[in-house]
Amino acid sequence: MSVLHHLHRNATTALLLLSAWITLARQNAQQRWGHARFDDTGSESTEKAVLTAIGLAAALGLGAAITAVVQKYQGQIH
């Protein structure tokens, strides 16, 4: 009987945690959807996207440049 009681308690806990997770995930998804619809207003969104793309390109370029310099001078470092 102890094993059945233990399984029942674990199953109940798991179901409660799962239902809480589903509830929170649903609320989070609804909130994100509301923000996405609100923020999507023409030129402002386009400007943000362009600035993000420029920042990403700069970061990738800097990473590539650092990698090239490290590979070029790797023999001298050792």
XYZ file of N, CA, C and O in Angstrom:
312
model
N 0.820 -1.191 0.000
C 0.000 0.000 0.000
C 0.864 1.257 0.000
O 0.497 2.267 -0.550
N 2.014 1.173 0.599
C 2.921 2.309 0.677
C 3.401 2.729 -0.704
O 3.530 3.913 -0.985
N 3.670 1.751 -1.559
C 4.141 2.046 -2.911
C 3.059 2.750 -3.711
O 3.322 3.730 -4.418
N 1.833 2.284 -3.602
C 0.724 2.913 -4.314
C 0.502 4.340 -3.824
O 0.257 5.256 -4.618
N 0.602 4.541 -2.545
C 0.442 5.886 -1.983
C 1.551 6.808 -2.503
O 1.297 7.957 -2.871
N 2.772 6.299 -2.537
C 3.912 7.073 -3.033
C 3.730 7.432 -4.516
O 3.954 8.578 -4.923
N 3.304 6.458 -5.327
C 3.060 6.710 -6.756
C 1.939 7.723 -6.960
O 2.033 8.598 -7.815
N 0.884 7.591 -6.187
C -0.243 8.519 -6.291
C 0.198 9.947 -5.961
O -0.157 10.902 -6.639
N 1.001 10.080 -4.890
C 1.470 11.404 -4.488
C 2.388 12.008 -5.561
O 2.270 13.184 -5.907
N 3.285 11.184 -6.134
C 4.172 11.681 -7.188
C 3.396 12.044 -8.447
O 3.699 13.044 -9.100
N 2.404 11.235 -8.796
C 1.593 11.526 -9.975
C 0.804 12.811 -9.770
O 0.700 13.640 -10.686
N 0.266 13.004 -8.578
C -0.491 14.222 -8.284
C 0.420 15.446 -8.370
O 0.063 16.462 -8.960
N 1.602 15.336 -7.800
C 2.562 16.443 -7.856
C 2.947 16.745 -9.294
O 3.006 17.915 -9.702
N 3.212 15.702 -10.072
C 3.583 15.896 -11.472
C 2.456 16.569 -12.259
O 2.702 17.463 -13.070
N 1.221 16.151 -12.020
C 0.088 16.757 -12.717
C -0.102 18.219 -12.325
O -0.397 19.061 -13.171
N 0.089 18.526 -11.045
C -0.021 19.916 -10.607
C 1.069 20.782 -11.239
O 0.804 21.892 -11.701
N 2.288 20.266 -11.263
C 3.380 21.021 -11.881
C 3.149 21.204 -13.380
O 3.389 22.280 -13.930
N 2.674 20.157 -14.037
C 2.401 20.244 -15.473
C 1.292 21.249 -15.758
O 1.412 22.072 -16.678
N 0.246 21.233 -14.971
C -0.844 22.185 -15.207
C -0.396 23.617 -14.924
O -0.769 24.549 -15.647
N 0.440 23.812 -13.908
C 0.971 25.149 -13.632
C 1.858 25.619 -14.778
O 1.783 26.777 -15.217
N 2.684 24.719 -15.291
C 3.571 25.070 -16.408
C 2.765 25.431 -17.646
O 3.061 26.416 -18.330
N 1.736 24.666 -17.950
C 0.898 24.942 -19.123
C 0.205 26.291 -18.963
O 0.143 27.084 -19.905
N -0.293 26.569 -17.765
C -0.965 27.847 -17.516
C -0.008 29.016 -17.704
O -0.330 30.002 -18.369
N 1.188 28.902 -17.127
C 2.172 29.978 -17.258
C 2.635 30.137 -18.706
O 2.816 31.261 -19.189
N 2.829 29.018 -19.409
C 3.256 29.094 -20.806
C 2.180 29.759 -21.664
O 2.487 30.563 -22.547
N 0.932 29.453 -21.395
C -0.172 30.059 -22.147
C -0.238 31.561 -21.898
O -0.386 32.359 -22.828
N -0.106 31.965 -20.627
C -0.132 33.392 -20.306
C 1.055 34.111 -20.948
O 0.907 35.218 -21.472
N 2.221 33.481 -20.919
C 3.406 34.079 -21.517
C 3.228 34.230 -23.027
O 3.592 35.258 -23.600
N 2.668 33.216 -23.676
C 2.450 33.287 -25.115
C 1.456 34.393 -25.468
O 1.654 35.133 -26.429
N 0.388 34.514 -24.691
C -0.591 35.574 -24.942
C 0.035 36.950 -24.749
O -0.203 37.876 -25.523
N 0.867 37.077 -23.718
C 1.520 38.358 -23.456
C 2.487 38.714 -24.584
O 2.514 39.845 -25.055
N 3.260 37.732 -25.032
C 4.202 37.987 -26.137
C 3.458 38.352 -27.419
O 3.892 39.208 -28.172
N 2.353 37.674 -27.680
C 1.564 37.965 -28.872
C 1.029 39.392 -28.813
O 1.039 40.121 -29.792
N 0.575 39.803 -27.636
C 0.079 41.171 -27.472
C 1.170 42.199 -27.692
O 0.954 43.219 -28.354
N 2.372 41.938 -27.176
C 3.486 42.860 -27.378
C 3.924 42.880 -28.842
O 4.265 43.932 -29.375
N 3.920 41.723 -29.487
C 4.329 41.658 -30.888
C 3.372 42.450 -31.767
O 3.789 43.166 -32.673
N 2.095 42.333 -31.490
C 1.125 43.095 -32.276
C 1.257 44.581 -31.999
O 1.141 45.398 -32.894
N 1.528 44.954 -30.756
C 1.621 46.367 -30.393
C 2.875 47.000 -30.971
O 2.861 48.126 -31.439
N 4.007 46.278 -30.960
C 5.276 46.831 -31.420
C 5.412 46.859 -32.939
O 6.315 47.500 -33.455
N 4.572 46.161 -33.632
C 4.706 46.049 -35.080
C 4.001 47.226 -35.753
O 2.915 47.108 -36.291
N 4.643 48.395 -35.726
C 4.012 49.592 -36.274
C 4.886 50.239 -37.332
O 5.512 51.278 -37.098
N 4.985 49.630 -38.475
C 5.611 50.236 -39.642
C 7.061 50.622 -39.507
O 7.911 49.797 -39.241
N 7.346 51.914 -39.696
C 8.728 52.373 -39.810
C 9.530 52.153 -38.535
O 10.733 51.923 -38.600
N 8.882 52.228 -37.390
C 9.616 52.009 -36.144
C 10.155 50.588 -36.086
O 11.313 50.367 -35.715
N 9.350 49.609 -36.477
C 9.800 48.220 -36.494
C 10.890 48.013 -37.534
O 11.849 47.283 -37.300
N 10.739 48.650 -38.680
C 11.750 48.536 -39.731
C 13.065 49.132 -39.259
O 14.133 48.556 -39.477
N 12.992 50.270 -38.575
C 14.203 50.899 -38.070
C 14.895 50.000 -37.051
O 16.118 49.839 -37.086
N 14.127 49.396 -36.164
C 14.703 48.475 -35.184
C 15.348 47.280 -35.869
O 16.435 46.846 -35.471
N 14.695 46.757 -36.893
C 15.241 45.602 -37.606
C 16.547 45.956 -38.318
O 17.505 45.181 -38.301
N 16.595 47.130 -38.928
C 17.807 47.554 -39.630
C 18.952 47.761 -38.638
O 20.081 47.321 -38.865
N 18.683 48.421 -37.518
C 19.716 48.635 -36.507
C 20.204 47.312 -35.921
O 21.406 47.137 -35.680
N 19.300 46.378 -35.723
C 19.692 45.062 -35.224
C 20.565 44.334 -36.228
O 21.575 43.730 -35.871
N 20.199 44.407 -37.511
C 20.988 43.761 -38.559
C 22.380 44.381 -38.657
O 23.378 43.676 -38.820
N 22.470 45.700 -38.549
C 23.768 46.372 -38.602
C 24.630 45.959 -37.409
O 25.825 45.656 -37.558
N 24.040 45.918 -36.232
C 24.777 45.493 -35.041
C 25.263 44.061 -35.142
O 26.399 43.748 -34.782
N 24.409 43.190 -35.663
C 24.791 41.789 -35.837
C 25.914 41.648 -36.853
O 26.873 40.898 -36.642
N 25.824 42.385 -37.962
C 26.875 42.335 -38.986
C 28.202 42.847 -38.425
O 29.266 42.269 -38.692
N 28.145 43.911 -37.625
C 29.367 44.444 -37.024
C 29.983 43.434 -36.057
O 31.200 43.234 -36.048
N 29.159 42.795 -35.267
C 29.661 41.796 -34.320
C 30.282 40.608 -35.042
O 31.353 40.122 -34.665
N 29.617 40.138 -36.091
C 30.166 39.016 -36.859
C 31.468 39.412 -37.556
O 32.425 38.625 -37.603
N 31.520 40.615 -38.099
C 32.749 41.087 -38.746
C 33.899 41.201 -37.764
O 35.026 40.819 -38.059
N 33.624 41.728 -36.587
C 34.653 41.839 -35.560
C 35.135 40.461 -35.125
O 36.338 40.234 -34.959
N 34.217 39.533 -34.970
C 34.605 38.158 -34.616
C 35.469 37.514 -35.681
O 36.463 36.854 -35.372
N 35.118 37.729 -36.946
C 35.915 37.173 -38.043
C 37.299 37.811 -38.086
O 38.311 37.126 -38.320
N 37.376 39.109 -37.868
C 38.667 39.803 -37.869
C 39.553 39.304 -36.730
O 40.749 39.059 -36.924
N 38.989 39.143 -35.554
C 39.769 38.644 -34.419
C 40.252 37.223 -34.686
O 41.409 36.883 -34.410
N 39.380 36.393 -35.249
C 39.775 35.021 -35.581
C 40.909 35.004 -36.586
O 41.874 34.244 -36.448
N 40.828 35.866 -37.606
C 41.887 35.923 -38.623
C 43.213 36.366 -38.017
O 44.270 35.803 -38.333
N 43.185 37.362 -37.157
C 44.423 37.850 -36.532
C 45.017 36.772 -35.636
O 46.231 36.549 -35.647
N 44.187 36.088 -34.861
C 44.679 35.031 -33.976
C 45.302 33.914 -34.794
O 46.389 33.417 -34.453
N 44.664 33.511 -35.883
C 45.224 32.451 -36.723
C 46.517 32.878 -37.397
O 47.451 32.109 -37.525
N 46.603 34.147 -37.803
C 47.795 34.647 -38.464
C 48.989 34.652 -37.530
O 50.100 34.284 -37.899
N 48.775 35.075 -36.283
C 49.869 35.210 -35.338
C 49.947 34.077 -34.315
O 50.644 34.186 -33.324
N 49.248 32.994 -34.582
C 49.204 31.888 -33.632
C 50.590 31.264 -33.443
O 50.966 30.884 -32.336
N 51.369 31.185 -34.485
C 52.730 30.644 -34.385
C 53.604 31.504 -33.503
O 54.467 30.984 -32.769
N 53.465 32.794 -33.573
C 54.285 33.698 -32.771
C 53.859 33.713 -31.302
O 54.662 34.001 -30.424
N 52.588 33.404 -31.050
C 52.106 33.399 -29.679
C 52.735 32.251 -28.908
O 53.120 32.396 -27.761
N 52.888 31.091 -29.570
C 53.482 29.938 -28.886
C 54.952 30.148 -28.858
O 55.771 30.043 -28.189
